[in-house]
Short mmCIF file of C-alpha atoms and ligand atoms in Angstrom, two decimals:
data_model
loop_
_atom_site.label_atom_id
_atom_site.label_comp_id
_atom_site.label_asym_id
_atom_site.label_seq_id
_atom_site.Cartn_x
_atom_site.Cartn_y
_atom_site.Cartn_z
CA UNK A 1 19.85 -2.05 69.78
CA UNK A 2 21.25 1.31 68.85
CA UNK A 3 21.75 2.48 65.33
CA UNK A 4 25.45 1.60 65.32
CA UNK A 5 24.62 -2.10 65.65
CA UNK A 6 22.15 -1.84 62.89
CA UNK A 7 22.59 -3.85 59.70
CA UNK A 8 23.24 -2.04 56.45
CA UNK A 9 19.72 -2.49 55.13
CA UNK A 10 18.23 -0.65 58.10
CA UNK A 11 17.35 2.99 58.41
CA UNK A 12 19.73 5.59 56.99
CA UNK A 13 20.11 8.82 58.91
CA UNK A 14 19.57 11.26 56.06
CA UNK A 15 20.84 14.29 57.96
CA UNK A 16 23.49 12.94 60.33
CA UNK A 17 24.08 16.28 62.04
CA UNK A 18 20.37 17.05 62.54
CA UNK A 19 19.52 18.46 65.94
CA UNK A 20 17.62 15.96 68.04
CA UNK A 21 14.60 18.29 68.02
CA UNK A 22 14.71 18.84 64.27
CA UNK A 23 11.98 17.21 62.18
CA UNK A 24 14.77 15.49 60.26
CA UNK A 25 16.28 13.75 63.29
CA UNK A 26 16.38 9.96 63.20
CA UNK A 27 14.17 8.56 65.94
CA UNK A 28 15.71 6.01 68.31
CA UNK A 29 15.22 2.47 67.03
CA UNK A 30 12.16 0.75 68.47
CA UNK A 31 12.75 -2.95 69.00
CA UNK A 32 9.48 -4.72 68.27
CA UNK A 33 11.08 -8.15 68.22
CA UNK A 34 11.32 -10.71 65.46
CA UNK A 35 8.13 -12.77 65.82
CA UNK A 36 5.97 -13.64 62.84
CA UNK A 37 2.64 -11.84 62.71
CA UNK A 38 -0.48 -13.99 62.65
CA UNK A 39 -2.80 -14.01 59.63
CA UNK A 40 -6.11 -14.19 61.51
CA UNK A 41 -6.07 -10.38 61.56
CA UNK A 42 -6.87 -10.39 57.84
CA UNK A 43 -9.58 -13.05 57.77
CA UNK A 44 -11.18 -13.64 61.15
CA UNK A 45 -14.54 -12.13 62.04
CA UNK A 46 -13.71 -12.45 65.73
CA UNK A 47 -10.58 -10.43 65.11
CA UNK A 48 -12.58 -7.77 63.24
CA UNK A 49 -15.12 -7.56 66.07
CA UNK A 50 -12.38 -7.17 68.67
CA UNK A 51 -10.68 -4.61 66.47
CA UNK A 52 -13.89 -2.59 66.34
CA UNK A 53 -14.63 -2.76 70.05
CA UNK A 54 -11.09 -2.24 71.32
CA UNK A 55 -9.40 -0.13 68.67
CA UNK A 56 -11.65 1.70 66.21
CA UNK A 57 -14.06 2.96 68.87
CA UNK A 58 -11.18 4.38 70.90
CA UNK A 59 -8.82 6.08 68.45
CA UNK A 60 -8.79 9.35 66.55
CA UNK A 61 -9.50 8.89 62.86
CA UNK A 62 -9.46 11.35 59.99
CA UNK A 63 -13.06 12.21 59.14
CA UNK A 64 -12.48 14.86 56.48
CA UNK A 65 -11.49 18.43 55.72
CA UNK A 66 -12.51 21.51 57.68
CA UNK A 67 -12.52 23.28 54.30
CA UNK A 68 -15.54 21.16 53.34
CA UNK A 69 -17.66 22.90 55.98
CA UNK A 70 -16.80 26.56 55.42
CA UNK A 71 -20.23 28.03 56.25
CA UNK A 72 -22.47 27.54 59.25
CA UNK A 73 -24.79 24.62 58.46
CA UNK A 74 -22.43 22.92 56.03
CA UNK A 75 -21.87 19.27 56.79
CA UNK A 76 -20.28 16.11 55.51
CA UNK A 77 -20.94 12.47 56.26
CA UNK A 78 -18.17 10.17 57.42
CA UNK A 79 -18.73 6.42 57.41
CA UNK A 80 -16.44 4.15 59.36
CA UNK A 81 -17.16 0.42 59.56
CA UNK A 82 -20.74 -0.01 60.81
CA UNK A 83 -20.99 3.61 62.00
CA UNK A 84 -21.80 6.84 60.24
CA UNK A 85 -21.15 10.36 61.49
CA UNK A 86 -22.24 13.88 60.65
CA UNK A 87 -19.54 16.55 60.83
CA UNK A 88 -21.00 20.05 60.74
CA UNK A 89 -20.08 23.67 61.23
CA UNK A 90 -22.28 25.09 64.00
CA UNK A 91 -20.63 28.51 64.43
CA UNK A 92 -18.21 30.91 62.82
CA UNK A 93 -15.23 30.27 65.10
CA UNK A 94 -12.37 28.29 63.63
CA UNK A 95 -13.11 25.31 65.86
CA UNK A 96 -16.93 25.51 65.79
CA UNK A 97 -17.16 22.14 64.13
CA UNK A 98 -19.05 19.33 65.82
CA UNK A 99 -19.58 15.67 65.06
CA UNK A 100 -22.54 13.43 65.85
CA UNK A 101 -23.52 9.85 65.25
CA UNK A 102 -25.63 9.96 62.12
CA UNK A 103 -28.71 8.53 63.76
CA UNK A 104 -32.17 9.77 64.64
CA UNK A 105 -33.06 9.40 68.33
CA UNK A 106 -36.63 8.36 67.51
CA UNK A 107 -36.37 4.99 65.78
CA UNK A 108 -32.82 5.03 64.55
CA UNK A 109 -33.09 6.19 60.98
CA UNK A 110 -29.97 7.69 59.41
CA UNK A 111 -30.36 11.47 59.51
CA UNK A 112 -28.12 12.34 56.60
CA UNK A 113 -27.71 10.28 53.45
CA UNK A 114 -25.65 12.57 51.21
CA UNK A 115 -21.88 12.89 51.41
CA UNK A 116 -21.96 16.69 51.59
CA UNK A 117 -24.69 19.22 52.23
CA UNK A 118 -25.83 22.42 53.84
CA UNK A 119 -28.78 22.86 56.16
CA UNK A 120 -30.21 24.90 59.02
CA UNK A 121 -31.23 21.83 61.02
CA UNK A 122 -31.06 18.04 60.79
CA UNK A 123 -34.56 16.73 60.14
CA UNK A 124 -35.30 13.03 59.96
CA UNK A 125 -37.01 11.84 56.80
CA UNK A 126 -39.06 9.22 58.65
CA UNK A 127 -41.25 11.12 61.19
CA UNK A 128 -39.69 14.59 61.06
CA UNK A 129 -37.90 14.83 64.39
CA UNK A 130 -35.48 17.72 64.11
CA UNK A 131 -32.22 18.89 65.67
CA UNK A 132 -30.31 22.17 65.73
CA UNK A 133 -26.79 22.38 64.35
CA UNK A 134 -25.43 22.32 67.91
CA UNK A 135 -27.08 18.94 68.42
CA UNK A 136 -29.88 20.13 70.70
CA UNK A 137 -33.40 18.93 69.99
CA UNK A 138 -35.42 21.38 67.92
CA UNK A 139 -38.73 19.64 67.47
CA UNK A 140 -40.58 16.41 68.01
CA UNK A 141 -43.41 16.05 65.55
CA UNK A 142 -46.76 15.73 67.40
CA UNK A 143 -44.99 15.82 70.73
CA UNK A 144 -48.32 15.70 72.58
CA UNK A 145 -48.82 12.15 71.35
CA UNK A 146 -45.87 10.93 73.46
CA UNK A 147 -46.12 10.23 77.18
CA UNK A 148 -43.91 12.90 78.72
CA UNK A 149 -41.45 10.43 80.29
CA UNK A 150 -40.53 9.12 76.86
CA UNK A 151 -39.20 12.46 75.64
CA UNK A 152 -38.63 14.36 78.88
CA UNK A 153 -34.86 14.47 78.28
CA UNK A 154 -35.33 16.27 74.93
CA UNK A 155 -32.86 13.83 73.43
CA UNK A 156 -29.97 15.61 71.75
CA UNK A 157 -27.93 14.08 68.96
CA UNK A 158 -25.19 11.87 70.36
CA UNK A 159 -21.99 13.80 70.02
CA UNK A 160 -18.54 12.37 69.36
CA UNK A 161 -15.23 14.06 70.10
CA UNK A 162 -14.07 16.24 67.25
CA UNK A 163 -10.77 18.09 66.97
CA UNK A 164 -8.93 19.81 64.17
CA UNK A 165 -5.28 19.78 63.17
CA UNK A 166 -3.99 21.71 60.14
CA UNK A 167 -7.41 21.78 58.51
CA UNK A 168 -8.10 18.07 59.09
CA UNK A 169 -11.12 17.05 61.14
CA UNK A 170 -10.55 14.04 63.35
CA UNK A 171 -13.18 12.33 65.47
CA UNK A 172 -13.02 9.90 68.36
CA UNK A 173 -15.90 7.81 69.71
CA UNK A 174 -14.22 7.47 73.10
CA UNK A 175 -15.32 10.29 75.42
CA UNK A 176 -12.33 9.57 77.66
CA UNK A 177 -9.69 9.67 74.92
CA UNK A 178 -6.76 12.03 75.32
CA UNK A 179 -6.53 15.05 73.01
CA UNK A 180 -5.77 14.62 69.31
CA UNK A 181 -2.52 16.53 69.58
CA UNK A 182 -1.21 14.09 72.16
CA UNK A 183 -2.24 11.15 69.96
CA UNK A 184 -0.40 12.55 66.94
CA UNK A 185 2.84 12.97 68.90
CA UNK A 186 5.58 14.71 66.89
CA UNK A 187 3.70 14.72 63.57
CA UNK A 188 2.18 18.22 63.68
CA UNK A 189 5.55 19.69 64.51
CA UNK A 190 7.35 17.71 61.80
CA UNK A 191 4.85 18.69 59.15
CA UNK A 192 4.38 22.37 60.00
CA UNK A 193 6.33 23.64 57.00
CA UNK A 194 3.84 22.14 54.53
CA UNK A 195 0.95 24.37 55.75
CA UNK A 196 -1.69 21.78 54.94
CA UNK A 197 -4.41 24.16 56.12
CA UNK A 198 -3.65 26.39 53.11
CA UNK A 199 -3.81 23.56 50.59
CA UNK A 200 -6.88 22.91 48.42
CA UNK A 201 -8.29 19.59 47.39
CA UNK A 202 -7.92 18.76 43.67
CA UNK A 203 -8.70 15.05 43.67
CA UNK A 204 -11.17 13.05 45.76
CA UNK A 205 -11.82 9.42 45.02
CA UNK A 206 -13.29 6.40 46.73
CA UNK A 207 -13.03 2.78 45.63
CA UNK A 208 -13.83 -0.65 47.09
CA UNK A 209 -10.96 -3.11 47.38
CA UNK A 210 -11.37 -6.88 47.77
CA UNK A 211 -9.15 -7.20 50.81
CA UNK A 212 -9.01 -6.56 54.49
CA UNK A 213 -8.34 -2.88 55.22
CA UNK A 214 -4.98 -3.76 56.78
CA UNK A 215 -3.73 -5.48 53.63
CA UNK A 216 -4.39 -2.24 51.79
CA UNK A 217 -2.77 -0.16 54.49
CA UNK A 218 0.30 -2.41 54.91
CA UNK A 219 1.30 -1.81 51.29
CA UNK A 220 1.64 1.94 51.76
CA UNK A 221 3.88 2.16 54.79
CA UNK A 222 6.79 0.38 53.10
CA UNK A 223 8.73 0.84 49.86
CA UNK A 224 10.36 -2.58 49.80
CA UNK A 225 7.96 -3.53 46.98
CA UNK A 226 8.93 -0.65 44.69
CA UNK A 227 11.50 -2.56 42.59
CA UNK A 228 8.90 -5.25 41.80
CA UNK A 229 5.65 -3.29 41.59
CA UNK A 230 6.80 0.16 40.44
CA UNK A 231 10.11 -0.46 38.61
CA UNK A 232 9.49 2.57 36.40
CA UNK A 233 10.32 4.93 39.27
CA UNK A 234 13.70 3.32 40.10
CA UNK A 235 15.61 5.69 37.75
CA UNK A 236 14.84 8.57 40.12
CA UNK A 237 13.81 7.03 43.43
CA UNK A 238 16.25 5.63 46.01
CA UNK A 239 14.26 2.76 47.46
CA UNK A 240 16.82 1.26 49.81
CA UNK A 241 18.54 4.22 51.45
CA UNK A 242 15.72 5.81 53.37
CA UNK A 243 15.10 6.98 56.89
CA UNK A 244 12.56 4.84 58.71
CA UNK A 245 11.27 6.19 62.00
CA UNK A 246 8.83 4.75 64.49
CA UNK A 247 7.05 6.84 67.10
CA UNK A 248 4.63 6.48 69.99
CA UNK A 249 1.03 5.41 69.35
CA UNK A 250 1.88 3.38 66.26
CA UNK A 251 2.88 6.42 64.20
CA UNK A 252 5.56 5.84 61.55
CA UNK A 253 7.36 7.67 58.81
CA UNK A 254 9.62 7.16 55.84
CA UNK A 255 11.86 9.91 54.49
CA UNK A 256 12.21 8.85 50.87
CA UNK A 257 14.72 10.30 48.46
CA UNK A 258 13.64 11.40 45.01
CA UNK A 259 16.28 12.50 42.54
CA UNK A 260 18.67 9.60 43.17
CA UNK A 261 18.96 6.43 41.14
CA UNK A 262 18.01 3.24 42.92
CA UNK A 263 20.94 0.82 43.27
CA UNK A 264 18.54 -1.76 41.83
CA UNK A 265 18.46 0.13 38.51
CA UNK A 266 21.00 -1.16 36.02
CA UNK A 267 22.26 2.10 34.52
CA UNK A 268 23.90 4.20 37.23
CA UNK A 269 25.80 6.45 34.82
CA UNK A 270 23.34 8.09 32.45
CA UNK A 271 21.19 11.08 33.05
CA UNK A 272 18.01 9.06 32.64
CA UNK A 273 14.57 10.34 31.65
CA UNK A 274 13.31 10.38 35.22
CA UNK A 275 16.13 12.63 36.37
CA UNK A 276 15.66 14.79 33.28
CA UNK A 277 12.00 15.14 34.20
CA UNK A 278 12.95 16.35 37.67
CA UNK A 279 15.26 18.96 36.13
CA UNK A 280 12.54 20.04 33.74
CA UNK A 281 10.12 20.52 36.61
CA UNK A 282 12.37 23.23 38.02
CA UNK A 283 12.93 24.88 34.66
CA UNK A 284 16.42 23.46 34.09
CA UNK A 285 17.22 22.21 30.60
CA UNK A 286 18.92 18.82 31.12
CA UNK A 287 21.41 19.83 28.41
CA UNK A 288 22.63 22.59 30.71
CA UNK A 289 23.34 20.22 33.58
CA UNK A 290 27.00 19.20 33.53
CA UNK A 291 27.18 17.27 36.81
CA UNK A 292 26.91 13.58 37.59
CA UNK A 293 23.55 11.85 38.00
CA UNK A 294 24.23 11.39 41.71
CA UNK A 295 24.41 15.16 42.12
CA UNK A 296 20.93 15.77 40.78
CA UNK A 297 19.02 15.59 44.07
CA UNK A 298 21.04 18.34 45.70
CA UNK A 299 21.05 20.33 42.47
CA UNK A 300 17.27 20.13 42.14
CA UNK A 301 16.84 21.24 45.74
CA UNK A 302 18.73 24.46 45.03
CA UNK A 303 17.08 24.93 41.65
CA UNK A 304 13.66 24.51 43.21
CA UNK A 305 14.36 27.30 45.67
CA UNK A 306 15.18 29.61 42.78
CA UNK A 307 12.21 28.30 40.80
CA UNK A 308 9.88 29.11 43.70
CA UNK A 309 11.42 32.49 44.35
CA UNK A 310 10.89 33.48 40.73
CA UNK A 311 7.18 32.70 41.15
CA UNK A 312 6.76 34.37 44.52
CA UNK A 313 6.17 31.02 46.19
CA UNK A 314 7.51 30.89 49.73
CA UNK A 315 9.56 27.74 50.25
CA UNK A 316 11.68 29.23 53.05
CA UNK A 317 10.20 26.99 55.75
CA UNK A 318 11.20 23.77 53.98
CA UNK A 319 14.50 22.03 54.54
CA UNK A 320 16.50 21.23 51.41
CA UNK A 321 15.51 17.58 51.55
CA UNK A 322 11.82 18.39 51.84
CA UNK A 323 12.06 20.10 48.45
CA UNK A 324 12.78 16.84 46.64
CA UNK A 325 11.82 14.04 48.97
CA UNK A 326 8.63 12.29 49.93
CA UNK A 327 7.87 12.79 53.61
CA UNK A 328 5.68 9.81 54.11
CA UNK A 329 3.82 9.44 57.40
CA UNK A 330 1.68 6.61 58.69
CA UNK A 331 -0.97 8.09 60.95
CA UNK A 332 -2.25 5.24 63.10
CA UNK A 333 -4.52 3.50 62.46
CA UNK A 334 -5.59 4.01 58.86
CA UNK A 335 -4.18 7.04 57.08
CA UNK A 336 -0.98 7.79 55.18
CA UNK A 337 0.32 11.21 54.19
CA UNK A 338 2.82 11.67 51.35
CA UNK A 339 3.93 15.26 51.79
CA UNK A 340 5.73 17.35 49.18
CA UNK A 341 6.14 21.13 49.00
CA UNK A 342 3.69 21.20 46.09
CA UNK A 343 1.02 19.06 47.63
CA UNK A 344 -0.12 16.19 49.78
CA UNK A 345 -1.42 12.74 48.90
CA UNK A 346 -3.74 11.34 51.54
CA UNK A 347 -4.77 7.71 51.58
CA UNK A 348 -7.35 6.36 53.98
CA UNK A 349 -8.20 2.70 54.52
CA UNK A 350 -11.64 2.01 55.96
CA UNK A 351 -12.98 -1.36 57.10
CA UNK A 352 -16.11 -2.73 55.47
CA UNK A 353 -19.16 -2.62 57.78
CA UNK A 354 -19.67 -6.39 57.64
CA UNK A 355 -17.18 -8.21 55.43
CA UNK A 356 -13.71 -8.62 56.88
CA UNK A 357 -12.34 -9.29 53.38
CA UNK A 358 -13.45 -5.98 51.92
CA UNK A 359 -12.47 -2.38 52.46
CA UNK A 360 -12.87 1.12 51.13
CA UNK A 361 -9.85 2.96 49.79
CA UNK A 362 -9.98 6.76 49.79
CA UNK A 363 -7.58 8.97 47.90
CA UNK A 364 -7.34 12.72 48.25
CA UNK A 365 -4.79 15.07 46.73
CA UNK A 366 -4.34 18.56 48.13
CA UNK A 367 -2.11 21.22 46.60
CA UNK A 368 -0.91 24.72 47.22
CA UNK A 369 -2.81 26.48 44.46
CA UNK A 370 -0.82 28.41 41.89
CA UNK A 371 -3.24 29.94 39.44
CA UNK A 372 -2.24 30.62 35.86
CA UNK A 373 1.02 28.70 35.87
CA UNK A 374 1.08 25.97 33.25
CA UNK A 375 4.47 24.82 34.55
CA UNK A 376 3.23 23.98 38.03
CA UNK A 377 2.69 20.33 38.63
CA UNK A 378 2.28 17.90 41.49
CA UNK A 379 4.38 14.74 41.67
CA UNK A 380 3.31 12.42 38.88
CA UNK A 381 2.71 9.37 41.07
CA UNK A 382 -0.18 11.17 42.76
CA UNK A 383 -2.26 10.49 39.67
CA UNK A 384 -3.68 13.97 39.18
CA UNK A 385 -5.05 13.82 35.66
CA UNK A 386 -3.88 16.26 33.04
CA UNK A 387 -6.26 19.16 32.71
CA UNK A 388 -7.20 19.12 36.40
CA UNK A 389 -8.00 22.59 37.68
CA UNK A 390 -5.10 23.41 40.01
CA UNK A 391 -6.36 26.85 40.98
CA UNK A 392 -7.99 25.43 44.08
CA UNK A 393 -11.13 27.40 43.33
CA UNK A 394 -13.34 24.45 42.47
CA UNK A 395 -13.83 21.64 44.93
CA UNK A 396 -13.85 18.47 42.81
CA UNK A 397 -16.71 16.04 43.28
CA UNK A 398 -15.96 12.78 44.99
CA UNK A 399 -15.57 10.05 42.37
CA UNK A 400 -16.58 6.45 42.93
CA UNK A 401 -14.40 4.02 41.05
CA UNK A 402 -14.85 0.26 40.91
CA UNK A 403 -11.90 -2.00 41.71
CA UNK A 404 -9.72 -2.29 38.62
CA UNK A 405 -11.24 0.77 36.94
CA UNK A 406 -9.07 3.72 35.99
CA UNK A 407 -8.72 6.74 38.20
CA UNK A 408 -6.11 5.90 40.82
CA UNK A 409 -3.24 6.85 38.57
CA UNK A 410 -0.66 4.40 37.22
CA UNK A 411 1.40 3.89 40.39
CA UNK A 412 -1.38 3.27 42.88
CA UNK A 413 -3.20 1.10 40.34
CA UNK A 414 -0.17 -1.19 40.45
CA UNK A 415 -0.50 -1.49 44.22
CA UNK A 416 -4.25 -2.01 44.01
CA UNK A 417 -3.81 -4.89 41.58
CA UNK A 418 -1.84 -6.89 44.16
CA UNK A 419 -4.36 -6.55 46.96
CA UNK A 420 -6.83 -9.23 45.91
CA UNK A 421 -4.02 -11.78 45.55
CA UNK A 422 -2.49 -11.00 48.93
CA UNK A 423 -5.90 -11.43 50.54
CA UNK A 424 -6.22 -14.85 48.93
CA UNK A 425 -2.68 -15.86 49.84
CA UNK A 426 -2.76 -15.01 53.53
CA UNK A 427 -5.60 -17.50 53.96
CA UNK A 428 -3.52 -20.39 52.74
CA UNK A 429 -2.79 -23.26 55.10
CA UNK A 430 0.67 -23.04 53.65
CA UNK A 431 1.33 -19.55 54.98
CA UNK A 432 2.81 -19.14 58.42
CA UNK A 433 2.61 -15.40 59.03
CA UNK A 434 4.37 -12.16 58.12
CA UNK A 435 8.16 -11.83 58.41
CA UNK A 436 9.30 -8.25 58.23
CA UNK A 437 12.57 -6.83 56.95
CA UNK A 438 14.08 -3.89 58.79
CA UNK A 439 13.03 -1.83 55.78
CA UNK A 440 9.49 -2.83 56.82
CA UNK A 441 9.98 -2.03 60.49
CA UNK A 442 7.05 0.38 60.21
CA UNK A 443 4.72 -2.58 59.67
CA UNK A 444 6.03 -4.41 62.69
CA UNK A 445 5.66 -1.24 64.74
CA UNK A 446 2.14 -0.64 63.47
CA UNK A 447 0.93 -4.22 64.03
CA UNK A 448 2.49 -4.29 67.49
CA UNK A 449 0.47 -1.20 68.36
CA UNK A 450 -2.72 -2.76 67.00
CA UNK A 451 -2.09 -5.83 69.14
CA UNK A 452 -1.71 -3.61 72.21
CA UNK A 453 -5.29 -2.43 71.69
CA UNK A 454 -6.55 -5.95 71.19
CA UNK A 455 -4.64 -7.29 74.19
CA UNK A 456 -6.09 -4.59 76.43
CA UNK A 457 -2.71 -2.91 76.94
CA UNK A 458 -4.05 0.33 75.53
S1 FES B 501 -36.97 7.56 62.88
FE1 FES B 501 -36.45 9.61 62.78
S2 FES B 501 -38.27 10.66 63.20
FE2 FES B 501 -38.79 8.61 63.33
FE1 FE2 B 502 3.30 0.88 46.02
#
């Protein structure tokens, strides 16, 4: 199927004259068929086991931020399903970051228990075996009490692949995996303008959700649910005319227009409060705007350029549309990026170590710091609380929030609320499997890729 045959509710090419190599170009449609998608993926322990063996242990996943290990000896812990990893800086070079399984080679104790830390060596709390930052063995306590054959190999820590893109540390348990850059496909190129490596973290939160990790993830690579779950954003968010692109390796994206009224919103004529807010954010008094509401998006794009220039902020690398829109990427298998010129919302969906019906949801917000500017804000839906230090000078502590507790921000809380009910519903004998709209083609693309891993095609 080419895009000409495509029904009206499918992807909209937002920049019809975009060069094929431009980040804004519409990707060729990927036909992933029309089959229903089985529900065992959300409830079956066999499925979860296969997923671990055939997918999780073979893909690159986002472990954390290189900025969290600035000095030699700094480390952070990254837990994924039943595994735990240590990511540490072992030298001063930009890429001198290594990752190890977080396990002592003596009797298997976890080496590191804290989320973040700084050390000169990794010493086990059980019998004091010790390793250097580069993973080589430093000391075996009372070594003379071991028969030499037992320790002759001076067991190092078991290393996992570790690569960095734009300040993000990814790891891969598969020693034979291809490089990260190849896995990410066109994403690094598309997202270059945002300079993620220069952003600073201002929000870091972790919360357990009572659902399979894929139920959580599914809800964030589509916007079909916006009219029902987040109707308050319809006055300034076009939820039906978006560009949906699918790429190799299960990667997806949505180019989502802010600054246009959804056709599902009743009042198409008035300059509503949402649009006024967008004008205010770029220092334009709504009273001074004499155009039509449907001209706001383009107007704000130009106003934001001037707004940035006046503050010495360099927005020259961004396209006009990037200045207003949400560039929303699904990074297979378990991360979404919502990129804006001001900042980036990262969501990560991690499987529970044992229970297929539980997951961990991680939320991080990064921003380009602008000290001493009370007018600088990040998009409201990101849930950055008022009073948050936006200077980027203080790394916020990671917060642990129970399901249903405040902290996610109003929009994501609305999504979170649904999750428990979807998990219950998909187990019903009365449910036959997922049927996807073309506005949810990202889900079909993503689940097709997952099935390739499970079928042994990957
Ligand atoms: S388990 Fe680590 S030193 Fe014994
Ligand atoms: Fe949502």
